[in-house]
Tab-separated table of C-alpha atoms in Angstrom:
chain	number	residue	atom	x	y	z
A	24	MET	CA	13.228	8.082	-7.069
A	25	ASN	CA	11.168	4.901	-7.019
A	26	TYR	CA	10.722	2.230	-9.682
A	27	PHE	CA	7.567	0.175	-10.112
A	28	PHE	CA	7.380	-3.397	-11.367
A	29	GLY	CA	5.030	-6.317	-11.937
A	30	TYR	CA	5.125	-10.037	-12.697
A	31	THR	CA	3.782	-12.488	-15.223
A	32	GLY	CA	4.159	-16.282	-15.238
A	33	ASN	CA	2.906	-19.494	-13.623
A	34	GLY	CA	-0.675	-18.653	-14.652
A	35	LEU	CA	-0.452	-15.314	-12.835
A	36	HIS	CA	-0.468	-11.812	-14.253
A	37	SER	CA	-0.405	-8.332	-12.788
A	38	GLN	CA	-1.735	-4.814	-13.087
A	39	LEU	CA	-0.258	-1.609	-11.717
A	40	THR	CA	-2.095	1.479	-10.514
A	41	ILE	CA	0.509	4.225	-10.373
A	42	PRO	CA	-0.501	7.483	-8.688
A	43	LYS	CA	0.277	10.807	-10.324
A	44	PHE	CA	0.223	12.564	-6.955
A	45	GLN	CA	2.543	12.603	-3.980
A	46	ASN	CA	0.788	11.409	-0.833
A	47	ARG	CA	0.805	14.897	0.650
A	48	ALA	CA	0.340	16.964	-2.544
A	49	ALA	CA	-1.794	17.437	-5.661
A	50	PRO	CA	-0.961	15.612	-8.942
A	51	ASP	CA	1.676	17.097	-11.215
A	52	PRO	CA	-0.167	17.649	-14.540
A	53	GLU	CA	3.124	17.377	-16.450
A	54	ILE	CA	4.139	14.009	-15.051
A	55	LYS	CA	4.348	11.155	-17.582
A	56	LEU	CA	4.764	7.399	-17.294
A	57	TRP	CA	7.864	5.791	-18.811
A	58	GLY	CA	8.978	2.208	-19.180
A	59	ILE	CA	12.658	1.347	-18.813
A	60	GLN	CA	14.147	-1.937	-19.954
A	61	SER	CA	17.591	-3.253	-20.787
A	62	ASN	CA	18.257	-4.124	-24.428
A	63	GLU	CA	21.634	-5.407	-25.612
A	64	ASP	CA	23.348	-4.139	-22.476
A	65	LEU	CA	21.933	-0.633	-22.658
A	66	TRP	CA	18.966	0.907	-20.872
A	67	GLU	CA	16.145	2.022	-23.144
A	68	VAL	CA	13.334	4.331	-22.127
A	69	ALA	CA	9.991	4.674	-23.888
A	70	THR	CA	6.729	6.411	-23.188
A	71	GLU	CA	3.938	4.136	-21.946
A	72	ASN	CA	0.507	4.704	-23.419
A	73	VAL	CA	-1.914	3.457	-20.806
A	74	ASN	CA	-5.354	4.428	-19.535
A	75	GLU	CA	-5.160	7.321	-17.140
A	76	ASP	CA	-7.358	9.736	-15.259
A	77	GLU	CA	-6.683	12.780	-13.118
A	78	HIS	CA	-5.060	10.729	-10.364
A	79	PHE	CA	-3.606	7.497	-11.754
A	80	PHE	CA	-1.908	5.642	-14.595
A	81	TYR	CA	-3.441	2.175	-15.030
A	82	VAL	CA	-0.875	-0.261	-16.456
A	83	PRO	CA	-2.576	-3.357	-17.934
A	84	GLN	CA	-1.133	-6.859	-17.914
A	85	GLU	CA	-0.245	-6.613	-21.632
A	86	GLN	CA	2.332	-3.912	-20.870
A	87	ILE	CA	3.947	-5.741	-17.965
A	88	ASN	CA	6.787	-8.211	-18.298
A	89	ASN	CA	9.383	-9.487	-15.852
A	90	HIS	CA	12.092	-7.073	-17.039
A	91	LYS	CA	10.502	-3.657	-17.438
A	92	VAL	CA	10.298	-1.068	-14.671
A	93	PHE	CA	8.103	2.007	-14.715
A	94	VAL	CA	9.064	5.511	-13.600
A	95	LEU	CA	7.427	8.912	-13.401
A	96	ALA	CA	9.104	11.936	-14.928
A	97	ARG	CA	8.404	15.079	-16.874
A	98	LYS	CA	9.405	14.862	-20.534
A	99	GLU	CA	12.228	17.374	-20.144
A	100	GLU	CA	13.748	15.297	-17.320
A	101	LEU	CA	14.510	12.505	-19.807
A	102	SER	CA	17.489	14.577	-20.976
A	103	GLY	CA	19.238	13.212	-17.866
A	104	PHE	CA	18.630	9.584	-18.868
A	105	ASN	CA	21.835	7.537	-19.004
A	106	PRO	CA	21.659	4.345	-21.149
A	107	GLU	CA	24.700	2.923	-19.368
A	108	ARG	CA	23.624	3.461	-15.794
A	109	LEU	CA	20.257	3.773	-14.080
A	110	THR	CA	20.276	7.083	-12.247
A	111	PRO	CA	17.430	9.101	-10.693
A	112	LEU	CA	15.696	11.444	-13.125
A	113	ASN	CA	14.064	13.482	-10.349
A	114	LEU	CA	13.006	13.432	-6.714
A	115	TYR	CA	9.271	13.372	-7.422
A	116	THR	CA	8.790	9.911	-5.928
A	117	SER	CA	11.197	10.452	-3.010
A	118	THR	CA	8.614	11.108	-0.317
A	119	LEU	CA	7.805	10.218	3.279
A	120	PRO	CA	5.707	8.073	3.546
A	121	ALA	CA	7.151	6.267	0.526
A	122	TYR	CA	5.619	6.898	-2.890
A	123	ARG	CA	3.994	3.630	-3.925
A	124	SER	CA	2.013	2.057	-6.727
A	125	ASN	CA	-0.530	-0.680	-6.254
A	126	PHE	CA	0.875	-3.984	-7.568
A	127	LYS	CA	-2.072	-6.314	-8.053
A	128	LEU	CA	-1.546	-9.987	-8.855
A	129	LEU	CA	-4.388	-11.939	-10.455
A	130	ASN	CA	-5.046	-15.533	-11.423
A	131	GLN	CA	-7.348	-17.036	-14.030
A	132	LYS	CA	-10.046	-17.932	-11.472
A	133	GLY	CA	-10.732	-14.350	-10.390
A	134	GLY	CA	-8.424	-14.410	-7.388
A	135	PHE	CA	-6.499	-11.238	-6.662
A	136	SER	CA	-4.132	-9.814	-4.088
A	137	SER	CA	-2.147	-6.603	-3.964
A	138	TYR	CA	0.269	-4.503	-1.987
A	139	GLN	CA	1.536	-0.938	-2.147
A	140	SER	CA	4.851	-1.415	-3.890
A	141	GLU	CA	8.019	0.442	-4.802
A	142	TYR	CA	11.665	-0.307	-5.574
A	143	PRO	CA	13.708	2.578	-4.115
A	144	THR	CA	16.743	4.107	-5.819
A	145	GLY	CA	18.836	3.426	-2.724
A	146	MET	CA	18.609	-0.300	-3.460
A	147	VAL	CA	19.478	0.137	-7.159
A	148	GLU	CA	22.883	1.555	-6.348
A	149	LYS	CA	24.019	-1.161	-3.939
A	150	LYS	CA	25.000	-4.805	-3.950
A	151	GLY	CA	24.446	-7.103	-0.980
A	152	GLY	CA	22.204	-9.872	0.176
A	153	ILE	CA	18.796	-10.235	1.744
A	154	ILE	CA	17.548	-12.504	4.509
A	155	SER	CA	13.881	-13.297	4.850
A	156	SER	CA	11.952	-15.877	6.851
A	157	ILE	CA	9.755	-17.868	4.474
A	158	LYS	CA	7.340	-19.440	6.956
A	159	SER	CA	6.035	-16.025	7.979
A	160	LEU	CA	4.267	-15.512	4.664
A	161	LEU	CA	4.053	-18.784	2.776
A	162	ASN	CA	1.249	-21.167	3.578
A	163	PRO	CA	2.039	-24.903	3.674
A	164	ALA	CA	-1.682	-25.646	3.342
A	165	ALA	CA	-1.908	-23.772	0.032
A	166	THR	CA	-1.705	-25.514	-3.354
A	167	ASP	CA	1.022	-23.226	-4.716
A	168	ASN	CA	3.652	-21.125	-2.993
A	169	TYR	CA	6.003	-18.809	-4.842
A	170	ILE	CA	8.600	-16.209	-3.966
A	171	LEU	CA	8.871	-13.406	-6.512
A	172	ILE	CA	12.342	-11.926	-6.177
A	173	ARG	CA	12.709	-8.552	-7.849
A	174	ASN	CA	16.093	-6.986	-8.466
A	175	VAL	CA	16.771	-3.644	-10.121
A	176	TYR	CA	20.452	-2.814	-10.503
A	177	GLN	CA	22.056	0.238	-12.046
A	178	SER	CA	24.034	-1.648	-14.723
A	179	PRO	CA	21.963	-2.729	-17.764
A	180	LYS	CA	24.108	-5.855	-18.193
A	181	THR	CA	22.373	-8.989	-16.977
A	182	ASP	CA	24.237	-10.779	-14.220
A	183	SER	CA	23.470	-14.041	-12.445
A	184	PHE	CA	23.412	-14.599	-8.709
A	185	ASN	CA	22.183	-17.237	-6.314
A	186	ALA	CA	19.334	-17.480	-3.865
A	187	TYR	CA	19.246	-20.165	-1.212
A	188	LEU	CA	16.661	-21.666	1.060
A	189	ILE	CA	18.572	-22.292	4.272
A	190	ASP	CA	17.628	-24.043	7.482
A	191	TYR	CA	19.091	-21.624	10.014
A	192	LYS	CA	19.068	-24.090	12.925
A	193	SER	CA	20.625	-27.072	11.148
A	194	LYS	CA	22.874	-24.734	9.069
A	195	LYS	CA	21.956	-26.613	5.897
A	196	ILE	CA	21.200	-25.405	2.377
A	197	LEU	CA	17.881	-26.921	1.301
A	198	SER	CA	17.858	-25.584	-2.249
A	199	LYS	CA	19.817	-23.257	-4.516
A	200	HIS	CA	18.288	-21.100	-7.274
A	201	LEU	CA	19.925	-19.138	-10.080
A	202	LEU	CA	18.507	-15.614	-10.394
A	203	LYS	CA	19.081	-12.764	-12.863
A	204	THR	CA	19.545	-9.083	-12.198
A	205	ASN	CA	16.984	-6.579	-13.484
A	206	GLN	CA	14.256	-9.168	-13.443
A	207	THR	CA	11.286	-10.352	-11.409
A	208	ASN	CA	12.497	-13.898	-10.716
A	209	CYS	CA	10.193	-16.581	-9.385
A	210	ILE	CA	10.942	-19.551	-7.137
A	211	LYS	CA	8.296	-22.211	-6.603
A	212	VAL	CA	8.660	-23.367	-3.015
A	213	ALA	CA	8.009	-26.986	-2.138
A	214	GLN	CA	5.677	-27.595	0.784
A	215	LYS	CA	8.405	-29.541	2.647
A	216	HIS	CA	10.573	-26.402	2.754
A	217	ILE	CA	7.966	-24.168	4.385
A	218	GLN	CA	9.353	-24.724	7.856
A	219	PRO	CA	9.781	-22.389	10.852
A	220	ASN	CA	13.567	-22.048	10.602
A	221	VAL	CA	13.921	-21.772	6.842
A	222	PHE	CA	15.146	-18.481	5.397
A	223	LEU	CA	15.587	-17.091	1.911
A	224	PHE	CA	19.087	-15.689	1.441
A	225	THR	CA	20.443	-13.998	-1.678
A	226	ASP	CA	24.144	-13.643	-2.330
A	227	GLY	CA	25.362	-10.749	-4.434
A	228	TYR	CA	22.446	-8.455	-5.098
A	229	LEU	CA	19.722	-6.762	-3.119
A	230	CYS	CA	16.151	-7.716	-3.949
A	231	ILE	CA	12.606	-7.335	-2.782
A	232	PRO	CA	11.105	-10.737	-1.946
A	233	VAL	CA	7.366	-10.956	-2.507
A	234	TYR	CA	5.575	-14.014	-1.159
A	235	VAL	CA	2.603	-15.495	-3.012
A	236	SER	CA	0.256	-18.292	-1.973
A	237	GLN	CA	-2.555	-19.655	-4.112
A	238	HIS	CA	-5.332	-21.985	-2.989
A	239	GLN	CA	-8.760	-22.812	-4.440
A	240	GLY	CA	-8.621	-19.777	-6.716
A	241	HIS	CA	-7.700	-17.360	-3.923
A	242	LEU	CA	-4.412	-15.461	-3.805
A	243	SER	CA	-2.322	-13.840	-1.090
A	244	MET	CA	0.691	-11.624	-1.765
A	245	GLU	CA	2.884	-9.575	0.578
A	246	HIS	CA	6.495	-8.432	0.662
A	247	THR	CA	8.976	-8.732	3.515
A	248	HIS	CA	11.313	-6.179	5.021
A	249	PRO	CA	15.107	-6.294	4.959
A	250	PRO	CA	16.552	-7.093	8.417
A	251	HIS	CA	17.976	-3.595	8.885
A	252	SER	CA	14.454	-2.187	8.958
A	253	TYR	CA	13.797	-4.124	12.177
A	254	ILE	CA	16.557	-2.421	14.153
A	255	LEU	CA	15.920	1.128	15.260
A	256	SER	CA	19.083	1.745	17.301
A	257	GLU	CA	22.334	3.101	15.878
A	258	ASN	CA	24.031	-0.314	15.814
A	259	VAL	CA	21.726	-1.484	12.998
A	260	PHE	CA	24.419	-2.175	10.389
A	261	LYS	CA	26.665	-3.985	12.866
A	262	LYS	CA	23.791	-6.216	14.009
A	263	VAL	CA	22.672	-7.016	10.466
A	264	SER	CA	26.216	-7.747	9.290
A	265	GLU	CA	26.654	-10.177	12.193
A	266	LEU	CA	23.501	-12.010	11.145
A	267	LYS	CA	24.452	-12.009	7.453
A	268	LYS	CA	27.880	-13.352	8.346
A	269	GLU	CA	26.216	-16.464	9.771
A	270	PHE	CA	24.406	-17.027	6.476
A	271	TYR	CA	27.519	-16.393	4.378
A	272	GLU	CA	29.330	-18.999	6.498
A	273	ILE	CA	26.591	-21.534	5.742
A	274	ILE	CA	26.705	-21.033	1.967
A	275	HIS	CA	30.498	-20.951	1.786
A	276	THR	CA	31.113	-23.999	3.972
B	26	MET	CA	28.463	24.026	18.315
B	27	LYS	CA	26.651	22.331	15.404
B	28	SER	CA	26.663	18.954	17.141
B	29	TYR	CA	25.345	20.583	20.335
B	30	ILE	CA	22.400	22.114	18.437
B	31	ARG	CA	21.776	18.776	16.738
B	32	LYS	CA	21.753	17.021	20.109
B	33	ILE	CA	19.149	19.434	21.458
B	34	ALA	CA	17.059	19.299	18.261
B	35	THR	CA	16.872	15.497	18.351
B	36	SER	CA	16.264	15.219	22.108
B	37	PRO	CA	12.734	14.311	23.282
B	38	LEU	CA	12.095	17.965	24.246
B	39	GLY	CA	13.557	19.229	20.955
B	40	VAL	CA	11.353	16.854	18.947
B	41	LYS	CA	8.296	17.978	20.939
B	42	LEU	CA	9.044	21.657	20.293
B	43	ARG	CA	9.708	21.113	16.576
B	44	ASN	CA	6.424	19.270	16.198
B	45	LEU	CA	4.488	21.768	18.315
B	46	THR	CA	5.611	24.626	16.112
B	47	GLY	CA	5.759	22.726	12.823
B	48	TRP	CA	9.389	23.851	12.271
B	49	ARG	CA	11.468	20.980	10.773
B	50	SER	CA	8.950	18.531	12.139
B	51	VAL	CA	9.776	14.917	12.957
B	52	PRO	CA	7.200	12.315	11.838
B	53	ILE	CA	8.536	9.386	13.887
B	54	SER	CA	10.787	9.555	16.932
B	55	PHE	CA	12.291	6.916	19.182
B	56	ALA	CA	14.294	9.502	21.159
B	57	HIS	CA	12.138	9.168	24.269
B	58	LEU	CA	12.405	5.360	24.481
B	59	GLN	CA	14.670	3.557	26.902
B	60	LYS	CA	17.875	2.048	25.506
B	61	ASN	CA	16.820	-1.617	25.443
B	62	ALA	CA	13.331	-1.715	24.011
B	63	THR	CA	11.058	-3.503	21.572
B	64	VAL	CA	8.607	-1.489	19.525
B	65	SER	CA	5.334	-3.022	18.423
B	66	ASP	CA	3.077	-2.051	15.589
B	67	GLY	CA	-0.605	-1.748	16.368
B	68	PHE	CA	-1.802	-5.007	14.812
B	69	ILE	CA	-5.503	-5.513	14.160
B	70	TRP	CA	-7.482	-8.664	14.895
B	71	ARG	CA	-10.890	-9.430	13.412
B	72	VAL	CA	-12.927	-12.369	14.667
B	73	ASN	CA	-16.565	-13.053	13.764
B	74	GLU	CA	-18.647	-15.437	11.645
B	75	ASN	CA	-16.737	-14.246	8.547
B	76	PHE	CA	-13.228	-13.580	9.844
B	77	THR	CA	-10.396	-15.471	11.480
B	78	THR	CA	-7.023	-13.828	12.045
B	79	LYS	CA	-3.584	-15.445	11.926
B	80	PHE	CA	-0.434	-13.897	13.389
B	81	ASN	CA	3.031	-14.836	12.115
B	82	PHE	CA	6.023	-13.544	14.001
B	83	ALA	CA	9.691	-14.303	14.537
B	84	ASP	CA	11.584	-14.820	17.777
B	85	LEU	CA	13.993	-12.010	16.934
B	86	LEU	CA	15.963	-11.556	20.142
B	87	PRO	CA	18.216	-14.615	19.636
B	88	LEU	CA	18.963	-13.456	16.077
B	89	PHE	CA	20.290	-10.076	17.155
B	90	THR	CA	21.540	-10.497	20.743
B	91	ASN	CA	23.275	-12.862	23.160
B	92	SER	CA	20.020	-13.402	25.056
B	93	SER	CA	19.071	-17.028	25.544
B	94	ASP	CA	16.058	-16.812	27.882
B	95	ASN	CA	13.675	-14.975	25.615
B	96	THR	CA	10.027	-14.404	26.282
B	97	ILE	CA	7.459	-13.113	23.821
B	98	ILE	CA	4.438	-11.322	25.206
B	99	LEU	CA	1.279	-10.823	23.155
B	100	GLU	CA	-1.251	-8.368	24.572
B	101	PHE	CA	-4.780	-8.256	23.132
B	102	PHE	CA	-7.232	-5.367	23.471
B	103	ASP	CA	-10.728	-4.679	22.238
B	104	HIS	CA	-11.370	-1.824	19.806
B	105	LEU	CA	-11.461	0.689	22.675
B	106	ASN	CA	-8.129	-0.511	24.078
B	107	ARG	CA	-9.686	-2.422	26.985
B	108	PRO	CA	-7.475	-5.438	27.852
B	109	ILE	CA	-8.745	-8.869	26.797
B	110	LYS	CA	-5.868	-11.248	27.254
B	111	THR	CA	-2.109	-11.558	27.605
B	112	ILE	CA	-0.221	-14.557	26.254
B	113	THR	CA	3.310	-15.292	27.380
B	114	LEU	CA	5.451	-17.569	25.217
B	115	GLU	CA	8.652	-18.980	26.693
B	116	ASN	CA	11.341	-21.433	25.648
B	117	LEU	CA	10.570	-21.085	21.973
B	118	VAL	CA	12.629	-23.413	19.827
B	119	ASP	CA	11.825	-22.184	16.321
B	120	VAL	CA	12.464	-18.764	14.817
B	121	SER	CA	9.098	-18.442	13.052
B	122	GLN	CA	5.956	-18.727	15.136
B	123	GLU	CA	2.266	-18.658	14.352
B	124	ILE	CA	-0.941	-18.341	16.329
B	125	ILE	CA	-4.545	-18.417	15.180
B	126	ILE	CA	-6.653	-15.676	16.695
B	127	ASP	CA	-10.247	-16.831	16.926
B	128	SER	CA	-13.097	-16.761	19.399
B	129	SER	CA	-11.727	-19.740	21.315
B	130	LEU	CA	-8.456	-17.879	21.917
B	131	LEU	CA	-9.996	-14.529	22.842
B	132	ASN	CA	-13.360	-15.658	24.300
B	133	THR	CA	-14.930	-12.813	22.377
B	134	THR	CA	-15.643	-11.630	18.837
B	135	GLY	CA	-15.385	-8.294	17.067
B	136	TYR	CA	-12.168	-6.449	16.343
B	137	GLY	CA	-9.387	-4.781	18.245
B	138	SER	CA	-5.648	-4.376	18.532
B	139	PHE	CA	-2.761	-6.484	19.707
B	140	TYR	CA	0.905	-5.920	20.399
B	141	ILE	CA	4.071	-8.035	20.504
B	142	TYR	CA	6.967	-7.500	22.915
B	143	HIS	CA	10.240	-9.348	23.399
B	144	THR	CA	11.642	-9.541	26.917
B	145	SER	CA	14.617	-11.204	28.558
B	146	ASN	CA	16.165	-11.646	31.985
B	147	SER	CA	19.644	-11.659	30.458
B	148	THR	CA	21.858	-8.603	30.557
B	149	LEU	CA	22.391	-7.714	26.928
B	150	GLN	CA	26.007	-7.179	25.880
B	151	GLU	CA	24.949	-4.287	23.696
B	152	CYS	CA	21.879	-2.045	23.824
B	153	ILE	CA	19.318	-2.585	21.099
B	154	THR	CA	15.964	-1.114	20.111
B	155	PHE	CA	14.073	-3.077	17.512
B	156	SER	CA	10.670	-3.542	15.986
B	157	ASN	CA	9.197	-6.841	14.917
B	158	ARG	CA	7.028	-5.918	11.940
B	159	CYS	CA	5.365	-9.380	11.761
B	160	TYR	CA	2.527	-10.459	9.454
B	161	VAL	CA	-1.195	-10.676	10.049
B	162	GLY	CA	-3.389	-12.869	7.853
B	163	TYR	CA	-7.157	-12.477	7.531
B	164	SER	CA	-9.239	-15.424	6.404
B	165	TYR	CA	-12.617	-14.347	5.027
B	166	GLN	CA	-15.338	-17.004	4.946
B	167	LYS	CA	-12.731	-19.685	5.731
B	168	ASN	CA	-10.705	-18.991	2.565
B	169	LEU	CA	-6.957	-18.414	2.113
B	170	TYR	CA	-5.453	-15.869	4.514
B	171	SER	CA	-4.685	-12.498	2.944
B	172	ASN	CA	-1.471	-11.270	4.588
B	173	VAL	CA	-0.273	-7.826	5.543
B	174	HIS	CA	2.701	-6.666	7.589
B	175	GLY	CA	2.667	-4.280	10.542
B	176	ASN	CA	2.671	-0.670	9.489
B	177	THR	CA	2.322	1.701	12.448
B	178	TYR	CA	4.641	1.918	15.465
B	179	VAL	CA	2.321	2.242	18.462
B	180	LYS	CA	3.685	0.883	21.753
B	181	SER	CA	7.079	-0.038	23.168
B	182	LYS	CA	8.190	-2.133	26.130
B	183	GLY	CA	11.580	-2.526	27.786
B	184	ILE	CA	13.436	-5.737	27.032
B	185	ASN	CA	14.546	-6.005	30.675
B	186	ASN	CA	11.595	-4.334	32.392
B	187	GLU	CA	7.838	-3.799	32.214
B	188	LYS	CA	7.834	-0.117	31.296
B	189	VAL	CA	5.461	0.582	28.377
B	190	GLU	CA	5.831	3.734	26.295
B	191	GLY	CA	3.991	5.085	23.267
B	192	ASN	CA	3.784	8.070	20.950
B	193	MET	CA	6.575	7.157	18.526
B	194	ILE	CA	4.337	8.570	15.815
B	195	GLN	CA	4.366	12.313	16.297
B	196	SER	CA	1.703	14.948	15.933
B	197	SER	CA	1.719	18.705	15.584
B	198	GLY	CA	0.087	21.192	17.882
B	199	ILE	CA	-0.492	23.641	15.058
B	200	ARG	CA	-0.260	22.134	11.587
B	201	LYS	CA	-2.719	19.757	9.996
B	202	TYR	CA	-1.222	17.032	7.842
B	203	GLN	CA	-2.839	15.712	4.722
B	204	TYR	CA	-2.226	12.203	3.470
B	205	THR	CA	-3.858	10.789	0.344
B	206	LEU	CA	-3.768	7.011	-0.010
B	207	GLN	CA	-2.017	6.146	-3.272
B	208	ASN	CA	-4.582	3.774	-4.693
B	209	SER	CA	-8.024	3.927	-6.212
B	210	PHE	CA	-10.984	2.285	-4.476
B	211	LYS	CA	-13.137	2.089	-7.594
B	212	GLY	CA	-14.778	-1.160	-8.626
B	213	PHE	CA	-15.048	-3.111	-5.367
B	214	ASP	CA	-18.195	-4.452	-3.708
B	215	LYS	CA	-17.062	-2.873	-0.454
B	216	THR	CA	-13.996	-1.171	1.018
B	217	GLU	CA	-13.174	-0.775	4.700
B	218	LEU	CA	-10.389	1.402	6.046
B	219	VAL	CA	-9.233	0.229	9.456
B	220	PHE	CA	-7.402	2.757	11.617
B	221	VAL	CA	-5.531	2.350	14.872
B	222	ASN	CA	-4.820	5.517	16.832
B	223	PRO	CA	-1.037	5.390	17.502
B	224	HIS	CA	-1.270	7.986	20.292
B	225	ASN	CA	-2.115	7.683	23.983
B	226	TYR	CA	-4.431	10.666	23.589
B	227	THR	CA	-7.571	11.330	21.568
B	228	VAL	CA	-6.997	12.487	17.995
B	229	LYS	CA	-9.387	14.062	15.542
B	230	MET	CA	-9.189	13.432	11.841
B	231	GLU	CA	-11.144	14.062	8.669
B	232	LEU	CA	-11.597	11.398	6.016
B	233	ASN	CA	-12.675	13.129	2.792
B	234	GLY	CA	-14.073	15.923	4.926
B	235	LEU	CA	-16.006	13.678	7.345
B	236	LYS	CA	-14.923	14.167	10.933
B	237	HIS	CA	-13.867	11.255	13.122
B	238	ARG	CA	-12.523	11.064	16.654
B	239	LEU	CA	-10.276	8.233	17.843
B	240	SER	CA	-9.787	7.691	21.570
B	241	PRO	CA	-6.335	6.538	22.801
B	242	TYR	CA	-5.222	3.442	20.838
B	243	GLU	CA	-8.748	2.966	19.490
B	244	VAL	CA	-9.312	0.793	16.418
B	245	LYS	CA	-11.983	2.086	14.038
B	246	VAL	CA	-13.429	0.345	10.971
B	247	ILE	CA	-14.817	2.842	8.463
B	248	GLU	CA	-16.763	1.721	5.415
B	249	PHE	CA	-15.481	3.810	2.529
B	250	LYS	CA	-17.405	4.526	-0.662
B	251	ASP	CA	-15.361	7.151	-2.540
B	252	ASP	CA	-12.664	6.562	-5.173
B	253	ILE	CA	-9.868	8.457	-3.425
B	254	ALA	CA	-9.178	8.709	0.322
B	255	THR	CA	-7.640	11.834	1.850
B	256	ILE	CA	-6.959	11.981	5.572
B	257	ARG	CA	-6.387	15.270	7.378
B	258	GLY	CA	-5.383	15.658	11.000
B	259	GLN	CA	-2.706	16.632	13.452
B	260	SER	CA	-1.195	13.149	13.579
B	261	TYR	CA	1.583	12.499	11.071
B	262	PHE	CA	0.677	8.892	10.368
B	263	LEU	CA	-2.924	7.804	10.476
B	264	ARG	CA	-2.424	5.156	7.846
B	265	PRO	CA	-5.191	2.592	7.624
B	266	ILE	CA	-5.187	-1.056	6.639
B	267	VAL	CA	-7.399	-1.542	3.577
B	268	PHE	CA	-9.925	-4.383	3.255
B	269	ASN	CA	-11.251	-4.587	-0.318
B	270	TYR	CA	-14.117	-7.020	-1.028
B	271	LEU	CA	-15.035	-8.358	-4.485
B	272	ASN	CA	-17.096	-11.415	-5.445
B	273	GLY	CA	-16.665	-13.072	-2.045
B	274	ARG	CA	-12.909	-12.514	-1.988
B	275	ILE	CA	-10.857	-10.053	0.025
B	276	ASP	CA	-7.600	-8.219	-0.496
B	277	VAL	CA	-5.965	-6.731	2.588
B	278	TYR	CA	-2.995	-4.381	2.383
B	279	HIS	CA	-1.310	-1.558	4.247
B	280	THR	CA	-1.091	1.969	2.902
């Protein structure tokens, strides 16, 4: 089951186009859109009234905040909803290729950028850390550079964890940022840190990092992959743990 | 017994038979690749009076192996897979790298594909097969690059040799696969869907019922005017890159 999310802040807002159909099948006429958000340490689910047509739900900026996630489920599947732990309600969005919504980011000057986005259940159930090279997607020539860091974790209780910008070659921490679970966090990245050996590293929770650049009213947004998606051989977890170990050593020195 | 059957079913011949018959088909397989290999997506370059392309990639081999004499090879082709240029990068110091792909680099304009491979003369302590997904940025009318990551495994090269292999994306001899892109294309001035054929053979496909033929590794730009895009064909993954145009701005993303 996949979760869908957006972002608002720093003069940016978002819209989601969430398909009702699997990428190899017709739409399910019974499927509904639900918003899930933590409130006083419990998950709450509510129906989302948005514009829709035969194929899509269109979630406007007014219904998007940095906490809520959206899911697709039939009404009767809500009987399996657990306020104390986020668990899959169905397998409708567990497809290959991945079931994705369009996450479009917009600014006040008409700029827009989007990507096909999802937060998979597999990441909700695990803790860990992510490593991501920041120079690959941020643009030092742009006016603004941000990293949106989305976490969705099964517990509704908000927890704090740290993200670091680390120079991998000099083994130095350039900056440290406090993040929250179950939130789309945002880091504004200084131009001086957009360097070829600088990585984003999170300690404690998995996240999806989404890189945003803004310049002269134009926007660019794209997400990065976790390192294990680069390795196709069976030693993937060993190789990734070896790399992560190097980063843990830097932050704990 | 079970593990023996599994071994046969996941072997290159087993995968071929499963996909030929459509029984428990396998969309992507690396079973036929050599043990030490890099897999490249089919990246797309666009260069003309409106477009410049930027390629961001990481020198991954030192991050995952003991290799210290790494070389990165970038191979550029035109839209019909005819070679244009090969660039060899050695003794790289930084992890993240960037090149601008323009007419002065390629000595041509238009569009086509390019591939990234990592090679080394070192004997690796442990076998590894990896893919560098990388990021391609497209600047339209000299504005901010709109970035997209690699999305379709197309070619592979040995880390310690020159052998090139393809066909990680599988196809069926019998079944036709349908894939509907999960976004609406309403409300734009123009939409282009850009395909790269991930096979070393010609494939046929239908886009909303219109027939198209893609020669081996061909890149095709199709202007698209409908709201919803459905692709049908024998290839499992013919997933285009989308270029949406609105008010002089572009949004590029993978599907």
